């Protein structure tokens, strides 16, 4: 069961996973050793899945975001395995979500430019049969959160 200190530790680590334990401890009114033990427990219990570096996409040459809506006429296990394998092997595909409603999947791509979408499109349709794909270019990122709210954690 998480308490408010645990939630605050998680919030701080989501904002900056490299924050010194002493600074986290000060922020949550704990000793450094007690804070370190809590962080270790949060990792053991799976609340902290991993720590990553968030890159500046412009500096690494991937400023363009494209969302692709996919509809498929196939839903059998073989097709699903092919689709999962196909999207897993294309590094520019950074997120894939299965949807309810009129569409089956939404794919988030990060690209060097809009023209590069055709390269990814060709890679995907060579690997798996799709009924329909529609691409939408992101004009502006209004909100980009790397963390999630911790108030729901138990």
PDB file of C-alpha atoms in Angstrom:
ATOM      1  CA  UNK A   1       0.000   0.000   0.000  1.00  0.00           C
ATOM      2  CA  UNK A   2       1.413   3.389  -0.994  1.00  0.00           C
ATOM      3  CA  UNK A   3       1.328   6.409   1.256  1.00  0.00           C
ATOM      4  CA  UNK A   4       1.670  10.094   0.349  1.00  0.00           C
ATOM      5  CA  UNK A   5       5.464   9.980   0.688  1.00  0.00           C
ATOM      6  CA  UNK A   6       5.646   7.090  -1.764  1.00  0.00           C
ATOM      7  CA  UNK A   7       3.470   9.007  -4.217  1.00  0.00           C
ATOM      8  CA  UNK A   8       5.629  12.120  -3.850  1.00  0.00           C
ATOM      9  CA  UNK A   9       8.771  10.045  -4.424  1.00  0.00           C
ATOM     10  CA  UNK A  10       7.211   8.603  -7.585  1.00  0.00           C
ATOM     11  CA  UNK A  11       6.208  12.093  -8.777  1.00  0.00           C
ATOM     12  CA  UNK A  12       9.711  13.438  -8.196  1.00  0.00           C
ATOM     13  CA  UNK A  13      11.352  10.487  -9.935  1.00  0.00           C
ATOM     14  CA  UNK A  14       9.020  10.790 -12.916  1.00  0.00           C
ATOM     15  CA  UNK A  15      10.047  14.424 -13.276  1.00  0.00           C
ATOM     16  CA  UNK A  16      13.747  13.612 -12.939  1.00  0.00           C
ATOM     17  CA  UNK A  17      14.930  10.025 -12.472  1.00  0.00           C
ATOM     18  CA  UNK A  18      18.472  11.318 -11.902  1.00  0.00           C
ATOM     19  CA  UNK A  19      17.472  13.403  -8.877  1.00  0.00           C
ATOM     20  CA  UNK A  20      19.819  12.690  -5.984  1.00  0.00           C
ATOM     21  CA  UNK A  21      18.395  10.543  -3.199  1.00  0.00           C
ATOM     22  CA  UNK A  22      19.351  13.261  -0.697  1.00  0.00           C
ATOM     23  CA  UNK A  23      17.233  15.796  -2.606  1.00  0.00           C
ATOM     24  CA  UNK A  24      14.282  13.406  -2.798  1.00  0.00           C
ATOM     25  CA  UNK A  25      14.648  12.646   0.904  1.00  0.00           C
ATOM     26  CA  UNK A  26      14.613  16.362   1.745  1.00  0.00           C
ATOM     27  CA  UNK A  27      11.518  16.901  -0.387  1.00  0.00           C
ATOM     28  CA  UNK A  28       9.584  14.139   1.404  1.00  0.00           C
ATOM     29  CA  UNK A  29      11.005  14.744   4.897  1.00  0.00           C
ATOM     30  CA  UNK A  30      12.870  11.445   5.240  1.00  0.00           C
ATOM     31  CA  UNK A  31      16.455  10.483   5.928  1.00  0.00           C
ATOM     32  CA  UNK A  32      18.451   9.534   2.845  1.00  0.00           C
ATOM     33  CA  UNK A  33      18.662   5.891   3.958  1.00  0.00           C
ATOM     34  CA  UNK A  34      14.905   5.622   4.609  1.00  0.00           C
ATOM     35  CA  UNK A  35      14.213   7.254   1.243  1.00  0.00           C
ATOM     36  CA  UNK A  36      16.636   4.895  -0.489  1.00  0.00           C
ATOM     37  CA  UNK A  37      14.868   1.895   1.068  1.00  0.00           C
ATOM     38  CA  UNK A  38      11.498   3.221  -0.144  1.00  0.00           C
ATOM     39  CA  UNK A  39      12.833   3.686  -3.664  1.00  0.00           C
ATOM     40  CA  UNK A  40      14.221   0.130  -3.619  1.00  0.00           C
ATOM     41  CA  UNK A  41      10.821  -1.178  -2.435  1.00  0.00           C
ATOM     42  CA  UNK A  42       8.990   0.800  -5.134  1.00  0.00           C
ATOM     43  CA  UNK A  43      11.286  -0.794  -7.733  1.00  0.00           C
ATOM     44  CA  UNK A  44      10.857  -4.299  -6.264  1.00  0.00           C
ATOM     45  CA  UNK A  45       7.067  -3.928  -6.216  1.00  0.00           C
ATOM     46  CA  UNK A  46       7.059  -2.792  -9.844  1.00  0.00           C
ATOM     47  CA  UNK A  47       5.869   0.781  -9.350  1.00  0.00           C
ATOM     48  CA  UNK A  48       9.077   1.934 -11.012  1.00  0.00           C
ATOM     49  CA  UNK A  49       9.282  -0.180 -14.141  1.00  0.00           C
ATOM     50  CA  UNK A  50      12.527   1.356 -15.406  1.00  0.00           C
ATOM     51  CA  UNK A  51      14.414   4.640 -15.672  1.00  0.00           C
ATOM     52  CA  UNK A  52      14.986   6.175 -19.086  1.00  0.00           C
ATOM     53  CA  UNK A  53      16.508   9.251 -20.706  1.00  0.00           C
ATOM     54  CA  UNK A  54      14.034  11.404 -22.624  1.00  0.00           C
ATOM     55  CA  UNK A  55      15.796  12.639 -25.741  1.00  0.00           C
ATOM     56  CA  UNK A  56      15.274  15.945 -27.514  1.00  0.00           C
ATOM     57  CA  UNK A  57      13.684  14.712 -30.739  1.00  0.00           C
ATOM     58  CA  UNK A  58      14.801  17.740 -32.732  1.00  0.00           C
ATOM     59  CA  UNK A  59      18.422  17.214 -31.729  1.00  0.00           C
ATOM     60  CA  UNK A  60      18.289  13.546 -32.781  1.00  0.00           C
ATOM     61  CA  UNK A  61      16.689  14.451 -36.119  1.00  0.00           C
ATOM     62  CA  UNK A  62      13.108  13.281 -35.482  1.00  0.00           C
ATOM     63  CA  UNK A  63      10.992  16.440 -35.172  1.00  0.00           C
ATOM     64  CA  UNK A  64       7.939  15.172 -37.070  1.00  0.00           C
ATOM     65  CA  UNK A  65       5.081  13.251 -35.446  1.00  0.00           C
ATOM     66  CA  UNK A  66       2.588  11.337 -37.549  1.00  0.00           C
ATOM     67  CA  UNK A  67      -0.378   9.383 -36.240  1.00  0.00           C
ATOM     68  CA  UNK A  68      -1.690   6.560 -38.393  1.00  0.00           C
ATOM     69  CA  UNK A  69      -5.174   5.134 -38.009  1.00  0.00           C
ATOM     70  CA  UNK A  70      -5.380   1.508 -39.140  1.00  0.00           C
ATOM     71  CA  UNK A  71      -8.394  -0.575 -40.050  1.00  0.00           C
ATOM     72  CA  UNK A  72      -8.056  -4.233 -40.803  1.00  0.00           C
ATOM     73  CA  UNK A  73     -10.453  -6.801 -42.115  1.00  0.00           C
ATOM     74  CA  UNK A  74      -8.616  -9.585 -40.321  1.00  0.00           C
ATOM     75  CA  UNK A  75      -8.668 -10.414 -36.644  1.00  0.00           C
ATOM     76  CA  UNK A  76      -7.372 -13.965 -36.462  1.00  0.00           C
ATOM     77  CA  UNK A  77      -4.361 -14.884 -34.345  1.00  0.00           C
ATOM     78  CA  UNK A  78      -1.985 -15.296 -37.306  1.00  0.00           C
ATOM     79  CA  UNK A  79      -2.680 -11.809 -38.607  1.00  0.00           C
ATOM     80  CA  UNK A  80      -2.345 -10.331 -35.113  1.00  0.00           C
ATOM     81  CA  UNK A  81       1.039 -12.014 -34.691  1.00  0.00           C
ATOM     82  CA  UNK A  82       2.201 -10.663 -38.085  1.00  0.00           C
ATOM     83  CA  UNK A  83       1.005  -7.156 -37.224  1.00  0.00           C
ATOM     84  CA  UNK A  84       2.646  -7.180 -33.804  1.00  0.00           C
ATOM     85  CA  UNK A  85       5.901  -8.444 -35.307  1.00  0.00           C
ATOM     86  CA  UNK A  86       5.791  -5.849 -38.101  1.00  0.00           C
ATOM     87  CA  UNK A  87       5.263  -2.830 -35.861  1.00  0.00           C
ATOM     88  CA  UNK A  88       7.822  -4.106 -33.351  1.00  0.00           C
ATOM     89  CA  UNK A  89      10.616  -4.104 -35.927  1.00  0.00           C
ATOM     90  CA  UNK A  90      10.177  -0.516 -37.147  1.00  0.00           C
ATOM     91  CA  UNK A  91      11.985   1.829 -34.727  1.00  0.00           C
ATOM     92  CA  UNK A  92      10.161   4.950 -35.934  1.00  0.00           C
ATOM     93  CA  UNK A  93       6.942   3.412 -34.598  1.00  0.00           C
ATOM     94  CA  UNK A  94       7.065   4.450 -30.947  1.00  0.00           C
ATOM     95  CA  UNK A  95       3.513   3.593 -29.859  1.00  0.00           C
ATOM     96  CA  UNK A  96       0.743   1.292 -31.056  1.00  0.00           C
ATOM     97  CA  UNK A  97      -2.659   1.090 -29.403  1.00  0.00           C
ATOM     98  CA  UNK A  98      -5.549  -1.247 -30.193  1.00  0.00           C
ATOM     99  CA  UNK A  99      -8.796   0.712 -30.200  1.00  0.00           C
ATOM    100  CA  UNK A 100     -12.494   0.245 -29.735  1.00  0.00           C
ATOM    101  CA  UNK A 101     -14.902   1.748 -32.251  1.00  0.00           C
ATOM    102  CA  UNK A 102     -14.550   2.183 -36.002  1.00  0.00           C
ATOM    103  CA  UNK A 103     -10.766   1.828 -36.139  1.00  0.00           C
ATOM    104  CA  UNK A 104      -8.553  -1.019 -35.010  1.00  0.00           C
ATOM    105  CA  UNK A 105      -5.224   0.643 -34.183  1.00  0.00           C
ATOM    106  CA  UNK A 106      -3.544   3.996 -33.807  1.00  0.00           C
ATOM    107  CA  UNK A 107       0.182   4.172 -34.444  1.00  0.00           C
ATOM    108  CA  UNK A 108       2.478   7.004 -33.392  1.00  0.00           C
ATOM    109  CA  UNK A 109       5.501   7.598 -35.612  1.00  0.00           C
ATOM    110  CA  UNK A 110       8.479   9.890 -35.059  1.00  0.00           C
ATOM    111  CA  UNK A 111      10.124  10.873 -38.317  1.00  0.00           C
ATOM    112  CA  UNK A 112      12.863  13.119 -39.708  1.00  0.00           C
ATOM    113  CA  UNK A 113      10.302  14.705 -42.064  1.00  0.00           C
ATOM    114  CA  UNK A 114       6.835  14.120 -43.515  1.00  0.00           C
ATOM    115  CA  UNK A 115       8.238  12.545 -46.675  1.00  0.00           C
ATOM    116  CA  UNK A 116       9.769   9.733 -44.624  1.00  0.00           C
ATOM    117  CA  UNK A 117       6.261   8.498 -43.825  1.00  0.00           C
ATOM    118  CA  UNK A 118       6.222   6.770 -47.222  1.00  0.00           C
ATOM    119  CA  UNK A 119       9.273   4.689 -46.228  1.00  0.00           C
ATOM    120  CA  UNK A 120       7.507   3.463 -43.092  1.00  0.00           C
ATOM    121  CA  UNK A 121       4.236   2.934 -44.950  1.00  0.00           C
ATOM    122  CA  UNK A 122       5.981   0.698 -47.495  1.00  0.00           C
ATOM    123  CA  UNK A 123       7.750  -1.294 -44.765  1.00  0.00           C
ATOM    124  CA  UNK A 124       4.482  -1.928 -42.971  1.00  0.00           C
ATOM    125  CA  UNK A 125       2.319  -2.886 -45.965  1.00  0.00           C
ATOM    126  CA  UNK A 126       5.027  -5.287 -47.194  1.00  0.00           C
ATOM    127  CA  UNK A 127       4.850  -7.124 -43.872  1.00  0.00           C
ATOM    128  CA  UNK A 128       1.116  -7.244 -43.164  1.00  0.00           C
ATOM    129  CA  UNK A 129      -2.170  -6.883 -45.056  1.00  0.00           C
ATOM    130  CA  UNK A 130      -4.201  -3.830 -43.991  1.00  0.00           C
ATOM    131  CA  UNK A 131      -7.663  -2.721 -45.074  1.00  0.00           C
ATOM    132  CA  UNK A 132      -7.097   1.021 -44.617  1.00  0.00           C
ATOM    133  CA  UNK A 133      -4.406   3.356 -43.290  1.00  0.00           C
ATOM    134  CA  UNK A 134      -4.889   7.087 -42.793  1.00  0.00           C
ATOM    135  CA  UNK A 135      -2.042   9.355 -41.717  1.00  0.00           C
ATOM    136  CA  UNK A 136      -2.409  12.532 -39.669  1.00  0.00           C
ATOM    137  CA  UNK A 137       0.485  14.939 -39.258  1.00  0.00           C
ATOM    138  CA  UNK A 138       0.825  16.575 -35.863  1.00  0.00           C
ATOM    139  CA  UNK A 139       1.085  20.333 -36.332  1.00  0.00           C
ATOM    140  CA  UNK A 140       1.816  21.123 -32.671  1.00  0.00           C
ATOM    141  CA  UNK A 141       2.358  19.229 -29.460  1.00  0.00           C
ATOM    142  CA  UNK A 142      -0.008  20.849 -26.996  1.00  0.00           C
ATOM    143  CA  UNK A 143       0.801  18.523 -24.101  1.00  0.00           C
ATOM    144  CA  UNK A 144       3.436  15.851 -23.749  1.00  0.00           C
ATOM    145  CA  UNK A 145       3.602  14.192 -20.361  1.00  0.00           C
ATOM    146  CA  UNK A 146       6.194  11.562 -19.617  1.00  0.00           C
ATOM    147  CA  UNK A 147       4.772  10.812 -16.180  1.00  0.00           C
ATOM    148  CA  UNK A 148       1.412   9.538 -14.992  1.00  0.00           C
ATOM    149  CA  UNK A 149      -0.724  10.671 -12.040  1.00  0.00           C
ATOM    150  CA  UNK A 150       0.154   8.748  -8.888  1.00  0.00           C
ATOM    151  CA  UNK A 151      -3.030   9.490  -6.952  1.00  0.00           C
ATOM    152  CA  UNK A 152      -4.659   6.288  -8.212  1.00  0.00           C
ATOM    153  CA  UNK A 153      -1.853   3.976  -7.073  1.00  0.00           C
ATOM    154  CA  UNK A 154      -2.718   1.736  -4.160  1.00  0.00           C
TER     155      UNK A 154
END
